[in-house]
Coordinates of C-alpha atoms in Angstrom, one line a residue:
Chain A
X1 CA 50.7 34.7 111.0
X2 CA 54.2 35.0 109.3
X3 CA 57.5 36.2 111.1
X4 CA 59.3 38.8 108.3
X5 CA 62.1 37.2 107.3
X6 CA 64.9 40.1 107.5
X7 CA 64.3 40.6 111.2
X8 CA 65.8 38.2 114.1
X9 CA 64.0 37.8 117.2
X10 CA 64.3 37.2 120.9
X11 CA 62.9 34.3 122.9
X12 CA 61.2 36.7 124.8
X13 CA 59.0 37.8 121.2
X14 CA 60.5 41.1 120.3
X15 CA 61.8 41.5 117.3
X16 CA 65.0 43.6 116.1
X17 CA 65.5 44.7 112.7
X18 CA 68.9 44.5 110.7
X19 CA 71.4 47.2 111.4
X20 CA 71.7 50.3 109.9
X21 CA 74.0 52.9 110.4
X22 CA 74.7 51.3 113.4
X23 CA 70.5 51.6 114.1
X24 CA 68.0 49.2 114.6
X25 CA 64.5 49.3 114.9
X26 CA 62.9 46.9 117.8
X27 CA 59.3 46.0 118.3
X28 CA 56.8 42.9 119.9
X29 CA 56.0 40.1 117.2
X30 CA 52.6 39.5 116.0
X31 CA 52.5 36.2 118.1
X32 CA 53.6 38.6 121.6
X33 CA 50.7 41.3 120.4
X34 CA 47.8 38.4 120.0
X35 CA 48.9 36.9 123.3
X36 CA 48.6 40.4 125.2
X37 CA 45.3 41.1 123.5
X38 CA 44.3 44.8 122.9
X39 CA 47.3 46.8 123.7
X40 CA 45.6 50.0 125.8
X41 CA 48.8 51.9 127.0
X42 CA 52.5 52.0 125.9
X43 CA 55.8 53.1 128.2
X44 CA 58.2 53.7 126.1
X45 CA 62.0 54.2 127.3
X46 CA 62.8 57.6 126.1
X47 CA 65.4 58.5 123.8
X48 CA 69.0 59.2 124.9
X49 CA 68.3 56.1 127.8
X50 CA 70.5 53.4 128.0
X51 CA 68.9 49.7 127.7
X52 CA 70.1 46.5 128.2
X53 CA 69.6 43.6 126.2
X54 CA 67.1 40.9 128.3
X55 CA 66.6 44.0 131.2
X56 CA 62.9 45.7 131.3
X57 CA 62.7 48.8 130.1
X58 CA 59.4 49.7 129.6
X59 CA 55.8 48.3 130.2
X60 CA 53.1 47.1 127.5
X61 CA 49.2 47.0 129.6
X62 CA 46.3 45.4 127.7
X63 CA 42.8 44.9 128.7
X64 CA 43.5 42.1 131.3
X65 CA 47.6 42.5 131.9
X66 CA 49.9 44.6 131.8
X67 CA 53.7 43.2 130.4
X68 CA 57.2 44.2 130.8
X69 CA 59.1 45.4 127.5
X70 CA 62.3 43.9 127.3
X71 CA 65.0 44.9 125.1
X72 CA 67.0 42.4 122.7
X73 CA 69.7 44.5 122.8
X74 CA 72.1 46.7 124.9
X75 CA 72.6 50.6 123.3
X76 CA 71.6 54.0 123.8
X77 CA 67.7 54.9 122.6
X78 CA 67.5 57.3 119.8
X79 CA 64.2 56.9 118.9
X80 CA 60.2 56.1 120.3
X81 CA 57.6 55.7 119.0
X82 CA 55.2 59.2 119.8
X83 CA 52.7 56.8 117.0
X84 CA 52.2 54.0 119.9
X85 CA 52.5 56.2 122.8
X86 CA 49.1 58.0 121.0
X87 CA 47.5 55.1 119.5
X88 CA 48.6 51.9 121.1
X89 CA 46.8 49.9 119.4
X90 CA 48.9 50.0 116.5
X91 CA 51.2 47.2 118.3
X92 CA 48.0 45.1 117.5
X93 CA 47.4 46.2 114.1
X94 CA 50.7 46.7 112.2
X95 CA 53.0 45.2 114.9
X96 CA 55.8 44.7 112.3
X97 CA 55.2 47.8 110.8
X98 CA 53.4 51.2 112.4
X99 CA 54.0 49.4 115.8
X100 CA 57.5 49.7 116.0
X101 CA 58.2 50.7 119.6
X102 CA 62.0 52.1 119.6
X103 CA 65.4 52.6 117.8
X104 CA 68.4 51.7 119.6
X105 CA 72.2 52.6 118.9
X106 CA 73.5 49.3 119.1
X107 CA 76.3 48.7 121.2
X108 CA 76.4 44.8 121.8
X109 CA 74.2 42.5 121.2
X110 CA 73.1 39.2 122.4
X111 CA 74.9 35.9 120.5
X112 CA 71.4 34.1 120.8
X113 CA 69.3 35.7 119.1
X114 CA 67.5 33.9 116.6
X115 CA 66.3 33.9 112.7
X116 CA 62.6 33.8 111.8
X117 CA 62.7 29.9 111.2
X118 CA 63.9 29.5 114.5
X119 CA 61.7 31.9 116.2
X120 CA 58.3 30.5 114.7
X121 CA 59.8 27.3 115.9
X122 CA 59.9 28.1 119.6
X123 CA 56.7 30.1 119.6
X124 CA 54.7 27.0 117.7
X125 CA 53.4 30.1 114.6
Chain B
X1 CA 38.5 14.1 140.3
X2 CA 39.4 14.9 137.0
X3 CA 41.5 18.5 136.6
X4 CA 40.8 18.5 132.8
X5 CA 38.4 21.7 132.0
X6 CA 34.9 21.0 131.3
X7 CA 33.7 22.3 127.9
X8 CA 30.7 23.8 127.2
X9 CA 27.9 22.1 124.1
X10 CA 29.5 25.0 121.4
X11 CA 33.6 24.4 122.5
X12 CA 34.2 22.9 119.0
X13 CA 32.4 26.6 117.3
X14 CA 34.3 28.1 119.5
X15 CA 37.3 26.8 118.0
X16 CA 36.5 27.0 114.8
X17 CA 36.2 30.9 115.3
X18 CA 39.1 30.5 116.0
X19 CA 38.4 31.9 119.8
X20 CA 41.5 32.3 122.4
X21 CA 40.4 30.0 124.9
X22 CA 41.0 30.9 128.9
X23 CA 39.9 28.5 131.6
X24 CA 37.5 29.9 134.3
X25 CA 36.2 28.5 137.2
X26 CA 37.1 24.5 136.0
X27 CA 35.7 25.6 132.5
X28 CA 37.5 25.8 129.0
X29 CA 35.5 29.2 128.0
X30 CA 36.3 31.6 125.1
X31 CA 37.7 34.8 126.1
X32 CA 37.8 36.7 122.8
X33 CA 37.6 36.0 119.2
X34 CA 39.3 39.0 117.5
X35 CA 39.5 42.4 119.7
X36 CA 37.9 42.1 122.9
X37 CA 37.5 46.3 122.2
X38 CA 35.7 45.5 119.2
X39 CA 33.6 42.9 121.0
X40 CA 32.2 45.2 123.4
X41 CA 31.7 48.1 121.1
X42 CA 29.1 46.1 119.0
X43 CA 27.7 45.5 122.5
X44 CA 27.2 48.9 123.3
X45 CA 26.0 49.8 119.5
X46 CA 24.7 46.5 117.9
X47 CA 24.5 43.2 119.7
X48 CA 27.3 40.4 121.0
X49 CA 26.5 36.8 121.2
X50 CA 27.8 34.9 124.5
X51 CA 28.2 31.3 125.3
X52 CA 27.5 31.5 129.2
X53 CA 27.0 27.6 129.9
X54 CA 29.5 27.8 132.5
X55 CA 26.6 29.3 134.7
X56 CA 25.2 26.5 137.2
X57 CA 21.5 25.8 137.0
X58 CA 19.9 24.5 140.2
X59 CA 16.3 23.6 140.4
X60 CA 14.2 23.9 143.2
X61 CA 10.8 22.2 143.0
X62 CA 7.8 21.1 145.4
X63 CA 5.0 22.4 147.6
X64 CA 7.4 24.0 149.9
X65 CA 9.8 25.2 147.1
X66 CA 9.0 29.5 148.3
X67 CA 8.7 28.4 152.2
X68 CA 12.2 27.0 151.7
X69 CA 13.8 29.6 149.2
X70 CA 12.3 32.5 151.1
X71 CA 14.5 30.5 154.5
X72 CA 17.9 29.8 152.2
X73 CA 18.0 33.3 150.7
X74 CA 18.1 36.7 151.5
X75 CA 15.5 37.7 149.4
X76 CA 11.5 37.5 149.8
X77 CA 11.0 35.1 147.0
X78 CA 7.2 35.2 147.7
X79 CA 6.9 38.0 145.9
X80 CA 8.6 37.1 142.7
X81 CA 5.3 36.6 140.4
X82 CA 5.6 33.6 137.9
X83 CA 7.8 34.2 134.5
X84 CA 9.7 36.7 136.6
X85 CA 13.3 36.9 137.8
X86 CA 14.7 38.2 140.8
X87 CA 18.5 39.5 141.5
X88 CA 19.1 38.0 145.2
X89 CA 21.6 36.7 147.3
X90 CA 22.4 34.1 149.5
X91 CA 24.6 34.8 153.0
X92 CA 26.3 31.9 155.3
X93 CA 25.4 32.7 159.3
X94 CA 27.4 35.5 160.0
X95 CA 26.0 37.1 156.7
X96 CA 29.0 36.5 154.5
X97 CA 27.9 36.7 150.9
X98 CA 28.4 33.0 149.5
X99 CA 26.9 34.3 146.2
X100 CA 24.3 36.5 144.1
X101 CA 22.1 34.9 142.3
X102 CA 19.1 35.1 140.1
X103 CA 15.8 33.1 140.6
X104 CA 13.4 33.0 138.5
X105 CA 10.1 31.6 139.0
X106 CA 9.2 29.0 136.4
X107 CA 5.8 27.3 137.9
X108 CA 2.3 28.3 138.9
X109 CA 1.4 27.5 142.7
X110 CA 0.3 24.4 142.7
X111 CA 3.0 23.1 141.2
X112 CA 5.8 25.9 142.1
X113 CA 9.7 25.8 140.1
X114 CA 12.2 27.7 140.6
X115 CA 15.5 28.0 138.8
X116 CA 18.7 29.3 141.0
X117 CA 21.4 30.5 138.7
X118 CA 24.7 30.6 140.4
X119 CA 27.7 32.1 139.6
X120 CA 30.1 29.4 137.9
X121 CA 33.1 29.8 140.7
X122 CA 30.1 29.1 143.2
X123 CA 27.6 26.5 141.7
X124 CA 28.7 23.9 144.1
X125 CA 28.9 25.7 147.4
X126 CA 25.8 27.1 146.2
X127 CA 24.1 23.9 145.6
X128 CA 25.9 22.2 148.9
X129 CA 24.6 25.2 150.7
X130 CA 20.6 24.5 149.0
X131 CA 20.7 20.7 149.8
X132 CA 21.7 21.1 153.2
X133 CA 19.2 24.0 153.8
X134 CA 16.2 22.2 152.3
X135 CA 16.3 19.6 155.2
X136 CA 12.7 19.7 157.1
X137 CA 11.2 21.5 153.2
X138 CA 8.9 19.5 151.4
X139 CA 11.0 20.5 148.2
X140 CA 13.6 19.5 146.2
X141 CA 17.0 20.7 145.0
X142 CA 18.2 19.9 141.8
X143 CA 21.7 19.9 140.4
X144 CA 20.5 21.1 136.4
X145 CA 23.9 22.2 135.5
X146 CA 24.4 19.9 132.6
X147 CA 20.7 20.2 131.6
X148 CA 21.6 23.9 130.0
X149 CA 23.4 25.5 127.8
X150 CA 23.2 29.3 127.9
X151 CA 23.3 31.7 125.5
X152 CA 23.0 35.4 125.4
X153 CA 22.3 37.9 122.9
X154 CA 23.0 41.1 124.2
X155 CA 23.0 45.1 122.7
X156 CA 20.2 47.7 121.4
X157 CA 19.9 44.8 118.1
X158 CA 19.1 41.4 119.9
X159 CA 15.6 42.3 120.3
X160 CA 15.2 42.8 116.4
X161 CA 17.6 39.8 116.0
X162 CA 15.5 37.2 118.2
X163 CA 12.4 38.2 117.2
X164 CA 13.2 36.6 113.4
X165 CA 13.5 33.4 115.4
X166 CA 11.0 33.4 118.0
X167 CA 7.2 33.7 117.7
X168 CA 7.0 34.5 121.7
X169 CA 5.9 38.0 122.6
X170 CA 9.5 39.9 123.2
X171 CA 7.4 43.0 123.5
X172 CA 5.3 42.0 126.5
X173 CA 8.6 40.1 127.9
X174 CA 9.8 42.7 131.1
X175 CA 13.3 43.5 132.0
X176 CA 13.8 41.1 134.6
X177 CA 11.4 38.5 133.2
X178 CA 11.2 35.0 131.2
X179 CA 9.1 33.0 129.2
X180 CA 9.1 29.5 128.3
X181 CA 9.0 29.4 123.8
X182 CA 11.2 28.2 121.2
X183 CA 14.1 29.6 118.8
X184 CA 15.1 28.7 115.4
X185 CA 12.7 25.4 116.5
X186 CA 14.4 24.8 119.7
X187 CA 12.7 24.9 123.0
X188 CA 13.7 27.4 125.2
X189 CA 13.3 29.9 128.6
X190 CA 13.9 32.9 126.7
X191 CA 15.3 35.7 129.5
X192 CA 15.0 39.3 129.3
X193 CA 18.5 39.1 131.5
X194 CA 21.9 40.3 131.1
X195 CA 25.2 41.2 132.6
X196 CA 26.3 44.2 130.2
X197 CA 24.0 47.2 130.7
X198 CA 22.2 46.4 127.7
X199 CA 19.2 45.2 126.7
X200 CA 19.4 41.7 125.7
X201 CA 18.4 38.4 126.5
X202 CA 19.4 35.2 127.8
X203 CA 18.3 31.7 126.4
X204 CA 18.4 28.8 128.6
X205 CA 18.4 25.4 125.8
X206 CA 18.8 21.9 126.1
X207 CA 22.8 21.4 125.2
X208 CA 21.9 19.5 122.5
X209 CA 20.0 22.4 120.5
X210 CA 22.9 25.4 121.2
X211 CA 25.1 24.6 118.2
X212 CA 21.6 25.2 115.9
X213 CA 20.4 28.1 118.2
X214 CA 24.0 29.4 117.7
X215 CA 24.3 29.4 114.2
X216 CA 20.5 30.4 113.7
X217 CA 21.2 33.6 116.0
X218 CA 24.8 34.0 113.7
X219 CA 23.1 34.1 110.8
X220 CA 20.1 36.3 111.8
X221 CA 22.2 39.0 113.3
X222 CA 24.6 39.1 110.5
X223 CA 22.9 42.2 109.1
X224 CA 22.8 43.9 111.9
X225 CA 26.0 43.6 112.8
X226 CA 26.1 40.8 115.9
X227 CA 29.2 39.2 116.4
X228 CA 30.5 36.2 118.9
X229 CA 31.5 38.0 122.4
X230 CA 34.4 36.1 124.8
X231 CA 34.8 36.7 128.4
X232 CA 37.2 39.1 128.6
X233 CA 34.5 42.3 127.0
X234 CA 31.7 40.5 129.3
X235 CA 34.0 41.7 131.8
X236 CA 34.4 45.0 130.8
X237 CA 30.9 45.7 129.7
X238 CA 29.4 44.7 133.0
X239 CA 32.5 47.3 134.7
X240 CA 31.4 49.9 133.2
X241 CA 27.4 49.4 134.4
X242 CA 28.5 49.4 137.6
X243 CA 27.6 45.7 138.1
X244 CA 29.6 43.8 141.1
X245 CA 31.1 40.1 140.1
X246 CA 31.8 37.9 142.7
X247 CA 35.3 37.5 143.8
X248 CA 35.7 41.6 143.2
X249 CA 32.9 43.6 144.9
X250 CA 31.4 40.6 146.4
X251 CA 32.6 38.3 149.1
X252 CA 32.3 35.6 151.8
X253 CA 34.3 38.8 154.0
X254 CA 31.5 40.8 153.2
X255 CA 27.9 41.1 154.3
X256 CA 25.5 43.1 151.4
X257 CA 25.0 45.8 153.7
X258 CA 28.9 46.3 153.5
X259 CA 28.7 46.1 149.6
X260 CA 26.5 48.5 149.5
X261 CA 23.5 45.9 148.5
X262 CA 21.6 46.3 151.7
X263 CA 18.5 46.5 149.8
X264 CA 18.4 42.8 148.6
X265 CA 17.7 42.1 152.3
X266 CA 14.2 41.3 153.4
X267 CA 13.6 41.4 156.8
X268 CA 9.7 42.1 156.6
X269 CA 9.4 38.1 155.0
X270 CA 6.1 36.7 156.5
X271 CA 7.4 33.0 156.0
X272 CA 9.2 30.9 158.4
X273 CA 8.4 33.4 161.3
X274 CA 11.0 36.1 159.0
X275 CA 13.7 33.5 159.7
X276 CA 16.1 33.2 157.5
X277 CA 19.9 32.2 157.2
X278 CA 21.8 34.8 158.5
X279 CA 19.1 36.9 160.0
X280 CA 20.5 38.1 162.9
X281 CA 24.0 38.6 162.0
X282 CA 22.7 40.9 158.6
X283 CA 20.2 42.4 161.4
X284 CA 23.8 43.9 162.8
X285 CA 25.2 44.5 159.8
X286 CA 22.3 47.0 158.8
X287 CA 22.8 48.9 162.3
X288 CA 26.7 49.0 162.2
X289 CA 26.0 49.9 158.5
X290 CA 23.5 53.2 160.1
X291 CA 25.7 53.9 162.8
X292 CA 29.0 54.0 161.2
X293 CA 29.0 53.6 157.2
X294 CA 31.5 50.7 155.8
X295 CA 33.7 51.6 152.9
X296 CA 31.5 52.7 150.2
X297 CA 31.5 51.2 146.5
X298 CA 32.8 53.8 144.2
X299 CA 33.7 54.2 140.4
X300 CA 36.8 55.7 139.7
X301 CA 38.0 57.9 136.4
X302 CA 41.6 57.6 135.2
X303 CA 43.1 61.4 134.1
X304 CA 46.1 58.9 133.3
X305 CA 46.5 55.9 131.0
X306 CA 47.4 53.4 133.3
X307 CA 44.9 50.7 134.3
X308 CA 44.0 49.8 137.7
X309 CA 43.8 46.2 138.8
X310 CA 42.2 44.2 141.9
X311 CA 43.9 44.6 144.8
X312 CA 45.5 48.1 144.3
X313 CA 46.0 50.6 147.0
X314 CA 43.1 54.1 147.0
X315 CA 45.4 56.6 148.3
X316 CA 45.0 60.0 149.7
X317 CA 48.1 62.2 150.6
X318 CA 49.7 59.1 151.1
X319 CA 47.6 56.8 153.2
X320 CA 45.7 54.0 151.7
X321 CA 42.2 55.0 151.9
X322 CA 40.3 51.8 149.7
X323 CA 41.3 48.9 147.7
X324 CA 40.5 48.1 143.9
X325 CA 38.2 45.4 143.5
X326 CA 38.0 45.8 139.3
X327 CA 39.3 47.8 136.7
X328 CA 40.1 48.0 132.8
X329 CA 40.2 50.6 130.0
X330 CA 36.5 51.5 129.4
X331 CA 36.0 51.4 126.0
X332 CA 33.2 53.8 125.7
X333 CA 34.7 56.3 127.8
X334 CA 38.1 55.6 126.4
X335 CA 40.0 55.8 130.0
X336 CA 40.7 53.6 132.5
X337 CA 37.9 52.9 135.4
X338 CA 38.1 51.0 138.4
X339 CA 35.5 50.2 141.3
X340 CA 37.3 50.1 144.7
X341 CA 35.6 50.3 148.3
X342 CA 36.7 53.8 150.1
X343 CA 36.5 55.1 153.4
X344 CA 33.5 57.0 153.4
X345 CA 35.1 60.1 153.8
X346 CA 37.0 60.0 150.4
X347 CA 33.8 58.2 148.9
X348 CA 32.2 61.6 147.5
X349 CA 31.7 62.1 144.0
X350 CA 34.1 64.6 142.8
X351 CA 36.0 64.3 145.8
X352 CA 39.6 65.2 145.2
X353 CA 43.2 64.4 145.5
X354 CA 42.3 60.5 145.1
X355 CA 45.0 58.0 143.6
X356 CA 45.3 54.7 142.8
X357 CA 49.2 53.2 143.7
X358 CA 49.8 51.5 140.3
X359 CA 53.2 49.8 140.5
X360 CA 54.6 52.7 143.1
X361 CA 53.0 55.8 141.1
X362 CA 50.4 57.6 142.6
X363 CA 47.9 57.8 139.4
X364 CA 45.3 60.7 140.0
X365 CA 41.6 59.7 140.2
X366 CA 38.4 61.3 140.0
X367 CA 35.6 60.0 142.1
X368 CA 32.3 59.2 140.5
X369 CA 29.1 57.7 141.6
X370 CA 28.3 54.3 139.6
X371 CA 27.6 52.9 136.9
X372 CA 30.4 54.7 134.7
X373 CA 27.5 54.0 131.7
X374 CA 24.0 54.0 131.3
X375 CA 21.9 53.2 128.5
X376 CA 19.4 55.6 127.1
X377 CA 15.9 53.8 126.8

């Protein structure tokens, strides 16, 4: 299991990719997905909702659990991912890639997140 | 008393399969490997290999050894012909279920053995319950829980796949029976048993002789497709053949009549006079259970996407009509399924307007009768 390099993460295993047009792309690491086991049903916020970095703001449910999604940052959703919604257990199989779950405007973010050195660090992969 | 978990004879190939490890009932056992979906697919369609040595073995011996089981349980163990196996119970006084069991009869007459096999969360109080019951027997209970290892091969393959290992008749072996003979060169009762709604069988070894049997099965069912099976799809396979699991459906709160298992009850026993432990109170349990029906076991279909777990609410119109006592997402029929107990009058299949409160939503329901799945033979 590797942790991309290009993304940062948050202690509570999402990960956030770099900004782009003032856009980022957020999703669960690899590490997160493996923990929850298969990932059976996705709630997604929906796009044009405001979220707010370390505040719930949607739900992950596996086989045995179900999880609150948490998001790194605080900004206005622009995009979810229908993909998951349908299939979610692409947040198992590609969750760096296909598994994205949303795209948030930024509008501030957290001072603590951290690089993927630090992040494999605290989650021991 | 030590708190660290106990590990079964194959923890070390569990690890090396690199197995997520969970700790149930005091034991370090393996709850997937990979996809627990994937695990119970090649259930249902090929075969899964289980390490169940969590399950506690007690022994019951001597010339008394039916006299006494046919007083401790609530089934008629006289009829239980040798190398078969029995589903049963066994109730405190007031007919509380402490646990369900499965006995199977190991000896001829004149030398009669029995094997109890308990649920791991209740081997002790089952074996407490045994000693203290056998007082004024002339038979003996026997804590054999570190004399096995269990293993089970389970799914429409293990047949084909034990029979490359075995030279005992498979064939002639009975759902529900088991036969002393070895496997891959180990001795072994070889069980046709399960928990999944499969064929399959389970293989009670000397601990010593799992690792080989493990491997030899491994290797034997490679072909067609068998692969090592955690907890967490033994869970979900037995679910979906409507099979209770103590802790869920079954409880010291409830008597079987109230679980709907009224029929593991013998009152017609010829031994001991018909008495038994917790006689009379099941004796009231079966009339309350004519007069006025108990909540009635009941599967439940998801139209929805969220799961159900233990302890959530049945509602109707608003008013909490049952309580979840297990649900997942069924694999096979792709949705999430639940059993709950319901009042009878919303215990119908088909019945309609039924919701389970997940997390404050009312999630709609559709009654079914159980199991969810049943295989075609």
């Amino acid at each position: 299991m590797s942790n991309p390099q290009e993304l940062r993460y948050s202690k509570e295993h999402e990960w956030l990719s770099a900004v782009e047009d003032g856009v980022a792309t957020i999703g669960i690491t690899e590490f997160a997905a493996n923990a929850l086991g298969d990932v059976v049903y996705a709630q997604l916020p929906e796009v044009g909702d405001t979220v707010t970095a370390g505040e719930t703001c949607g739900e992950l449910e596996s086989t045995k659990s179900v999880s609150d999604l948490f998001s790194p940052v605080t900004g206005e959703v622009v995009a979810a991912n229908q993909d998951v919604v349908d299939d979610p257990s692409l947040v198992n199989s590609a969750p760096f890639e296909g598994g994205w779950l949303f795209k948030v405007r930024v509008a501030e973010e957290p001072k603590d997140l951290l690089s993927a050195a630090e992040y494999t660090e605290l989650s021991g992969n | 008393m030590s708190t660290a978990p106990r590990l079964t004879a194959l923890d070390a190939t569990h690890r090396s399969l690199g197995a997520t490890m969970t700790d149930f009932a005091g034991w370090d056992m393996p709850l997937r490997y990979g996809s627990e979906r994937e695990e119970h697919t090649a259930v249902r369609t090929k075969a899964g290999l289980f390490d169940l040595s969590h399950m506690g073995e007690i022994t019951v011996t001597g010339p008394e050894a039916v006299r006494f089981l046919d007083y401790a349980l609530v089934g008629n163990i006289s009829t239980v012909g040798n190398g078969r196996a029995r589903y049963t119970m066994i109730c405190r006084e007031d007919g509380g279920i402490l646990d369900d069991l499965i006995v199977y009869r190991l000896g001829e007459t004149e030398a009669p053995e029995y094997m109890v096999v308990a649920n791991a969360s209740n081997a002790q109080v089952v074996l407490d319950a045994l000693t203290e019951r056998v007082a004024g027997f002339d038979a003996e209970v026997r804590d054999d829980r570190d004399a096995y290892a269990l293993l089970a091969v389970q799914g429409p393959e293990s047949g084909g796949i034990l029979a490359k290992l075995t030279d005992a008749d498979l064939d002639g072996l009975k759902y529900y029976a088991g036969l002393p003979g070895t496997v891959a060169g180990a001795p072994a009762l070889i069980a046709r048993t399960g928990y999944t709604g499969e064929d399959g069988f389970e293989l009670f070894l000397k601990p010593e002789h799992a690792e080989g049997v493990w491997q030899a099965l491994t290797e034997a069912g490679a072909d067609a497709g068998l692969v090592p099976c955690g907890l967490s799809c033994r869970d979900t396979l037995r679910l979906e053949a409507g099979m209770p699991l103590y802790g869920h459906e079954l409880t010291t709160g409830l008597t079987p009549f109230d679980a709907g298992l009224g029929r593991v009850v013998k009152f017609e026993k010829t031994t001991n006079e018909g008495r038994f432990v917790g006689r009379e109170a099941l004796e009231k349990a079966a009339e309350r259970a004519e007069a006025a029906p108990p909540r009635k076991l009941v599967g439940l279909i998801a139209e929805g996407r969220r799961v159900p777990r233990a302890g959530m609410s049945v509602v109707v119109a608003g008013e909490v009509v049952g309580e979840v006592t297990s649900g997942a997402p069924s694999p096979t029929l792709g949705k999430p399924i639940a059993m709950a107990y319901v009042d009878a009058a919303h215990a119908q299949a088909g019945t309609a307007g039924v919701g389970i409160d997940i997390r404050g939503t009312h999630e709609p329901y559709e009654v079914v009768a159980l199991p969810f799945y049943k295989r075609e033979k």
